[in-house]
XYZ file of N, CA and C in Angstrom:
543
model
N 83.764 123.482 89.190
C 83.421 122.360 88.312
C 83.478 121.236 89.336
N 84.321 120.742 90.100
C 84.393 119.553 91.011
C 84.883 120.055 92.618
N 84.150 119.670 93.520
C 84.664 119.657 95.017
C 84.206 118.435 95.505
N 85.129 117.716 96.401
C 84.584 116.796 97.193
C 84.236 117.265 98.535
N 83.936 116.510 99.218
C 83.557 116.955 100.736
C 84.566 117.983 101.144
N 84.097 118.964 101.575
C 85.024 120.219 102.104
C 85.594 119.717 103.471
N 85.029 119.169 104.214
C 85.366 118.731 105.443
C 84.662 117.387 105.869
N 85.297 116.389 106.468
C 84.474 115.203 106.817
C 83.498 115.380 107.883
N 83.645 116.683 108.672
C 82.751 116.894 109.769
C 81.990 118.074 109.438
N 81.704 118.550 108.118
C 80.959 119.771 108.005
C 79.620 119.384 107.323
N 79.398 118.076 107.121
C 78.049 117.601 106.519
C 77.028 117.616 107.788
N 75.989 118.271 107.412
C 75.136 118.508 108.638
C 73.726 117.980 108.101
N 72.880 117.380 109.013
C 71.571 116.974 108.614
C 70.635 117.189 110.055
N 69.558 117.680 109.828
C 68.780 117.797 110.982
C 69.450 118.668 112.061
N 70.035 119.784 111.696
C 70.804 120.650 112.492
C 71.941 120.077 113.481
N 72.444 118.929 112.988
C 73.536 118.268 113.639
C 74.607 117.855 112.801
N 75.812 117.657 113.114
C 76.868 117.328 112.230
C 76.748 115.814 112.342
N 76.806 115.083 111.236
C 76.749 113.632 111.100
C 78.249 113.017 111.219
N 78.174 111.841 111.916
C 79.404 111.358 112.091
C 80.073 110.853 110.904
N 81.294 110.653 110.850
C 82.176 110.154 109.807
C 81.626 109.054 109.139
N 81.093 108.061 109.841
C 80.533 106.811 109.312
C 79.408 106.986 108.432
N 78.591 107.972 108.672
C 77.395 108.263 107.872
C 77.750 109.104 106.572
N 78.854 109.754 106.681
C 79.204 110.562 105.466
C 79.909 109.540 104.585
N 80.454 108.635 105.057
C 81.112 107.581 104.025
C 80.028 106.662 103.229
N 78.988 106.487 104.195
C 77.864 105.767 103.677
C 77.122 106.615 102.558
N 76.966 107.888 102.717
C 76.417 108.745 101.768
C 77.236 108.844 100.558
N 78.526 108.720 100.624
C 79.572 108.858 99.424
C 79.411 107.663 98.705
N 79.342 106.379 99.538
C 79.316 105.164 98.816
C 78.030 105.162 97.993
N 76.880 105.621 98.575
C 75.753 105.670 97.930
C 75.931 106.542 96.556
N 76.422 107.516 96.663
C 76.905 108.505 95.314
C 77.593 107.664 94.342
N 78.513 106.837 94.809
C 79.333 106.149 94.079
C 78.766 105.066 93.278
N 77.789 104.330 94.020
C 77.035 103.325 93.631
C 76.060 103.854 92.428
N 75.466 104.974 92.601
C 74.767 105.737 91.589
C 75.642 106.041 90.270
N 76.831 106.226 90.467
C 77.684 106.529 89.229
C 78.185 105.245 88.575
N 78.407 104.122 89.362
C 78.634 102.848 88.747
C 77.508 102.378 87.910
N 76.223 102.637 88.587
C 75.065 102.316 87.839
C 74.896 102.943 86.503
N 75.236 104.120 86.415
C 75.395 104.757 85.171
C 76.411 104.489 84.215
N 77.258 103.572 84.580
C 78.284 102.933 83.588
C 79.559 103.831 83.386
N 79.828 104.720 84.343
C 80.972 105.625 84.114
C 82.310 104.990 84.733
N 83.354 105.559 84.576
C 84.526 105.331 85.348
C 84.376 105.807 86.693
N 85.310 105.641 87.603
C 85.054 105.987 88.908
C 84.790 107.568 88.921
N 84.034 108.086 89.752
C 83.601 109.236 90.084
C 83.643 109.654 91.459
N 83.718 111.025 91.877
C 83.805 111.512 93.150
C 82.468 112.458 93.350
N 81.852 112.676 94.456
C 80.860 113.529 94.533
C 80.835 114.556 95.618
N 80.255 115.622 95.574
C 80.053 116.534 96.738
C 78.492 116.474 97.044
N 78.324 115.789 98.048
C 76.755 115.496 98.446
C 76.299 116.489 99.602
N 77.380 117.642 99.711
C 77.269 118.541 100.879
C 76.023 119.434 100.504
N 75.989 120.127 99.562
C 75.100 120.954 99.149
C 73.979 120.710 98.189
N 74.262 119.796 97.258
C 73.250 119.401 96.326
C 73.088 117.954 96.147
N 72.148 117.495 95.565
C 72.059 116.085 95.239
C 73.190 115.406 94.631
N 73.581 114.124 94.882
C 74.626 113.523 94.383
C 74.674 113.513 92.920
N 73.539 113.237 92.280
C 73.472 113.024 90.955
C 73.985 114.352 90.157
N 73.667 115.569 90.687
C 74.145 116.794 90.009
C 75.469 117.080 90.280
N 76.421 116.408 91.178
C 77.704 116.724 91.603
C 78.511 115.606 91.213
N 78.213 114.486 90.559
C 79.064 113.689 90.255
C 80.066 113.866 88.906
N 81.460 113.666 89.207
C 82.168 113.826 87.984
C 83.069 112.758 87.707
N 83.506 112.624 86.463
C 84.176 111.414 86.165
C 85.770 111.678 86.363
N 86.395 111.062 87.183
C 87.912 111.238 87.308
C 88.874 110.900 86.315
N 88.234 110.037 85.446
C 89.079 109.399 84.238
C 90.057 108.439 84.758
N 90.981 108.222 83.844
C 91.977 107.232 84.275
C 93.517 107.772 83.886
N 94.446 106.965 84.261
C 95.769 107.448 83.950
C 95.893 107.489 82.507
N 96.387 108.588 81.931
C 96.640 108.718 80.525
C 95.342 108.598 79.694
N 94.257 108.788 80.379
C 92.773 108.741 79.606
C 92.612 107.487 78.879
N 93.123 106.416 79.363
C 93.099 105.051 78.451
C 91.800 104.336 78.916
N 91.383 103.367 78.131
C 90.196 102.646 78.510
C 90.485 101.981 79.676
N 89.427 101.846 80.760
C 89.654 101.092 81.781
C 88.906 101.717 83.054
N 89.334 101.483 84.311
C 88.487 101.947 85.454
C 89.582 102.587 86.412
N 89.020 103.222 87.279
C 89.649 103.903 88.504
C 88.676 103.848 89.667
N 89.358 103.846 90.753
C 88.593 104.032 92.035
C 89.323 104.950 93.026
N 88.520 105.823 93.602
C 89.232 106.772 94.509
C 89.128 106.080 95.870
N 90.249 106.284 96.640
C 90.304 105.699 98.131
C 90.321 106.732 99.043
N 90.673 107.959 98.866
C 90.816 108.830 99.825
C 91.006 110.334 99.174
N 90.644 111.305 99.870
C 90.787 112.598 99.486
C 91.523 113.473 100.587
N 92.173 114.713 100.174
C 92.814 115.462 101.255
C 91.598 116.218 101.960
N 91.957 117.070 102.913
C 90.939 117.704 103.749
C 89.983 118.798 102.919
N 90.263 119.410 102.006
C 89.434 120.166 101.253
C 88.656 119.467 100.018
N 89.326 118.449 99.712
C 88.636 117.485 98.407
C 89.428 118.056 97.182
N 90.420 118.729 97.220
C 91.129 119.230 95.969
C 92.149 118.225 95.439
N 92.378 117.279 96.279
C 93.260 116.066 95.835
C 92.510 114.840 96.168
N 92.557 113.764 95.094
C 91.938 112.418 95.377
C 92.974 111.554 94.899
N 93.092 110.513 95.771
C 93.977 109.328 95.365
C 93.418 108.241 95.306
N 93.941 107.139 94.648
C 93.392 105.800 94.457
C 94.076 104.709 93.494
N 93.410 104.167 92.794
C 94.090 103.171 91.766
C 93.231 103.318 90.389
N 94.066 103.268 89.384
C 93.586 103.332 88.087
C 94.230 102.360 87.079
N 93.399 102.008 86.078
C 94.017 101.257 84.878
C 95.211 102.159 84.288
N 96.353 101.555 83.850
C 97.480 102.356 83.382
C 98.086 101.775 82.045
N 98.764 102.536 81.257
C 99.325 101.994 80.095
C 100.174 100.876 80.303
N 100.733 100.605 81.606
C 101.545 99.354 81.733
C 100.819 98.082 81.742
N 99.509 98.034 81.956
C 98.801 96.828 81.803
C 98.342 96.609 83.251
N 99.006 97.210 84.249
C 98.717 96.888 85.653
C 98.160 98.015 86.369
N 97.296 98.023 87.356
C 96.612 99.068 87.746
C 97.690 99.795 88.710
N 97.771 101.080 88.589
C 98.659 101.949 89.387
C 98.039 103.011 90.347
N 98.863 103.456 91.135
C 98.337 104.466 92.176
C 98.379 105.713 91.416
N 97.261 106.571 91.872
C 97.035 107.977 91.160
C 96.943 108.970 92.018
N 97.143 110.106 91.614
C 96.898 111.441 92.542
C 96.031 112.275 91.359
N 94.921 112.741 91.875
C 94.070 113.547 90.974
C 93.836 114.868 91.551
N 94.001 115.958 90.656
C 93.709 117.273 90.935
C 92.916 117.784 89.872
N 92.135 118.758 89.992
C 91.092 119.470 88.953
C 92.076 119.960 87.767
N 93.092 120.670 88.097
C 94.027 121.130 87.211
C 95.051 120.194 86.410
N 95.340 119.198 87.177
C 96.512 118.226 86.859
C 95.769 117.030 86.184
N 94.748 116.651 86.546
C 94.076 115.394 86.121
C 94.401 114.159 86.994
N 94.428 112.985 86.181
C 94.822 111.846 87.066
C 96.334 111.315 86.619
N 97.255 111.506 87.605
C 98.573 111.282 87.487
C 99.081 109.898 87.951
N 99.870 109.308 87.188
C 100.259 107.842 87.626
C 101.600 108.115 88.652
N 101.530 107.606 89.800
C 102.445 107.587 90.782
C 103.603 106.458 90.497
N 103.184 105.726 89.554
C 104.211 104.579 89.224
C 104.185 103.393 90.355
N 105.474 102.739 90.650
C 105.746 101.779 91.567
C 106.899 102.010 92.110
N 107.154 101.133 93.258
C 108.602 101.349 94.090
C 109.567 100.922 93.083
N 110.635 101.786 92.911
C 111.859 101.347 92.105
C 111.417 101.003 90.508
N 110.210 101.399 90.215
C 109.926 101.048 88.673
C 109.703 99.535 88.482
N 109.409 98.850 89.682
C 109.010 97.538 89.558
C 107.734 97.355 88.690
N 107.807 96.191 87.922
C 106.523 95.898 86.948
C 105.556 95.010 87.872
N 104.201 95.799 87.942
C 103.202 95.156 88.771
C 102.157 96.406 89.176
N 101.340 95.921 90.110
C 100.405 96.931 90.505
C 100.899 98.024 91.762
N 100.278 99.165 91.880
C 100.370 99.908 93.134
C 99.059 100.352 93.369
N 98.688 100.999 94.581
C 97.499 101.608 95.024
C 97.735 102.549 96.007
N 97.115 103.795 95.963
C 97.125 104.888 96.800
C 96.086 104.817 97.642
N 96.321 104.971 99.070
C 95.218 104.612 100.086
C 95.006 105.875 100.894
N 95.778 106.793 100.963
C 95.733 107.895 101.874
C 96.394 109.207 101.358
N 96.155 110.332 102.002
C 96.763 111.458 101.570
C 96.823 112.525 102.607
N 97.638 113.304 102.880
C 97.736 114.181 104.091
C 96.682 115.383 103.850
N 96.603 116.215 104.833
C 95.612 117.295 104.808
C 95.730 118.234 103.435
N 96.824 118.499 102.974
C 96.970 119.276 101.881
C 97.081 118.678 100.507
N 97.204 117.303 100.575
C 97.295 116.447 99.506
C 98.662 116.384 98.970
N 99.676 116.900 99.425
C 101.178 116.904 99.123
C 101.769 115.713 99.163
N 101.395 114.718 100.168
C 102.043 113.433 100.447
C 100.886 112.335 100.252
N 101.318 111.306 99.534
C 100.426 110.037 99.387
C 101.057 108.828 99.877
N 100.168 107.963 100.429
C 100.742 106.656 100.858
C 99.943 105.545 100.329
N 100.545 104.439 100.435
C 99.793 103.290 99.794
C 100.528 101.925 99.822
N 100.434 101.095 98.685
C 101.066 99.953 98.736
C 101.538 99.710 97.058
N 102.782 99.202 97.044
C 103.379 98.928 95.797
C 104.015 97.823 95.660
N 104.114 97.077 94.467
C 104.987 95.904 94.146
C 106.234 96.322 94.282
N 107.320 95.627 94.674
C 108.572 95.923 94.678
C 109.424 94.960 93.676
N 110.679 95.195 93.630
C 111.637 94.389 92.799
C 111.960 93.132 93.730
N 111.656 93.131 94.945
C 112.128 92.030 95.978
C 111.048 90.688 95.810
N 111.692 89.647 95.845
C 111.081 88.292 95.522
C 110.988 87.508 96.978
N 109.655 86.885 97.318
C 109.570 86.151 98.453
C 110.171 84.719 98.215
N 110.073 83.844 99.088
C 110.647 82.515 98.955
C 109.965 81.542 97.981
N 108.674 82.076 97.481
C 108.347 81.367 96.441
C 108.278 81.858 94.973
N 109.191 83.012 94.922
C 109.521 83.618 93.709
C 108.510 84.489 93.198
N 107.694 84.874 94.158
C 106.672 86.056 93.812
C 107.245 87.486 94.316
N 106.825 88.483 93.572
C 107.192 89.842 94.055
C 106.442 90.142 95.314
N 107.252 90.933 96.150
C 106.697 91.471 97.435
C 106.086 92.957 97.154
N 105.096 93.100 98.161
C 104.533 94.465 97.984
C 104.807 95.195 99.403
N 105.193 96.316 99.214
C 105.517 97.307 100.478
C 104.766 98.611 100.529
N 104.641 99.055 101.693
C 104.163 100.203 102.028
C 105.048 101.392 101.133
N 104.405 102.387 100.638
C 105.141 103.614 100.216
C 104.687 104.738 100.537
N 105.707 106.031 100.657
C 105.236 107.243 100.874
C 105.715 108.134 99.589
N 104.711 108.825 98.965
C 105.096 109.528 97.825
C 104.983 111.004 98.098
N 105.859 111.856 97.518
C 105.789 113.259 97.624
C 106.566 113.721 96.081
N 105.899 114.946 95.608
C 106.339 115.265 94.245
C 108.057 115.542 94.205
N 108.515 115.855 95.492
C 109.864 116.271 95.271
C 110.851 115.006 95.320
N 110.381 113.844 95.865
C 111.171 112.582 95.856
C 110.528 111.266 95.415
N 109.312 111.489 94.763
C 108.528 110.318 94.331
C 108.257 109.389 95.224
N 108.161 108.203 94.782
C 107.679 106.988 95.656
C 108.800 106.398 96.362
N 108.715 106.507 97.768
C 109.689 105.696 98.639
C 109.268 104.524 99.279
N 110.104 103.466 99.187
C 109.723 102.082 99.917
C 109.819 102.330 101.574
N 108.807 102.167 102.194
C 108.857 102.226 103.557
C 109.335 100.860 104.248
N 109.263 99.891 103.624
C 109.661 98.604 104.130
C 108.779 97.997 104.859
N 109.319 96.990 105.738
C 108.431 96.202 106.684
C 108.940 96.501 108.077
N 108.203 96.089 109.048
C 108.712 96.225 110.517
C 109.948 95.371 110.604
N 110.902 95.736 111.203
C 112.137 95.076 111.472
C 112.611 94.671 110.089
N 112.304 95.104 109.015
C 113.015 94.813 107.651
C 112.959 93.191 107.440
N 111.973 92.536 107.853
C 111.736 91.054 107.721
C 111.268 90.944 106.330
N 111.473 89.794 105.650
C 110.877 89.641 104.267
C 109.368 89.456 104.428
N 108.677 90.233 103.824
C 107.121 90.028 103.864
C 106.597 91.340 103.205
N 105.360 91.327 103.300
C 104.516 92.534 102.624
C 104.222 93.488 103.789
N 103.918 94.794 103.429
C 103.438 95.819 104.277
C 102.607 96.688 103.461
N 101.596 97.621 104.054
C 100.755 98.404 103.391
C 100.473 99.647 104.398
N 100.608 100.791 103.704
C 100.122 102.136 104.555
C 98.723 102.322 104.058
N 97.929 102.549 105.099
C 96.474 102.694 105.051
C 96.047 104.204 105.139
N 96.914 104.964 105.795
C 96.567 106.362 106.035
C 97.822 107.115 106.406
N 97.672 108.591 106.597
C 98.573 109.460 107.003
C 97.965 110.517 107.805
N 98.842 111.208 108.866
C 98.134 112.197 109.533
C 98.139 113.419 108.856
N 97.502 114.565 109.320
C 97.461 115.792 108.617
C 98.730 116.539 108.176
N 99.808 116.427 108.844
C 100.990 117.225 108.335
C 101.913 116.176 107.633
N 101.607 114.918 107.518
C 102.380 113.979 106.697
C 103.469 113.107 107.486
N 103.600 113.515 108.889
C 104.701 113.106 109.527
C 104.585 111.639 110.157
N 103.299 111.100 110.085
C 103.009 109.744 110.631
C 102.205 109.029 109.693
N 102.771 107.925 109.210
C 102.111 106.845 108.204
C 101.489 105.910 109.149
N 100.343 105.343 108.637
C 99.560 104.489 109.392
C 99.314 103.175 108.755
């Protein structure tokens, strides 16, 4: 039913492998087509067929009315992560699989507010991103911190460099999940 890009470097055109930049532009074009059709966020496999025939709706957390956006996928495309409308009223980070659907990753410490997943490792078992926390800045506003999520221990607050008061965000993770970027 659904397959994302099997490998970021396996897309070929004119007998040569396209650089990652062009693959992302192609995927963006597919996503634009999906939004033009008025659907929730979708993901496409433009590797073997036209985008229009491979676009699939990822849905939202708990299948509520709203929107979702994919930010990253694992190496073989079987796991997609991003942000979705949620029953809490705030957009939350999600992890999608074909069998499990769109699952809410929540927030750090159960804080009330938004979270977003921005990356996942090669096998999709670890997710990183940014979440609201229960910490407050000097103006009384909640701080957002980078997180690392895994199914065995949930969302863990990575904190900030030097544990200073402020915000942080994880934008990616290496293949084995040992280095957060």
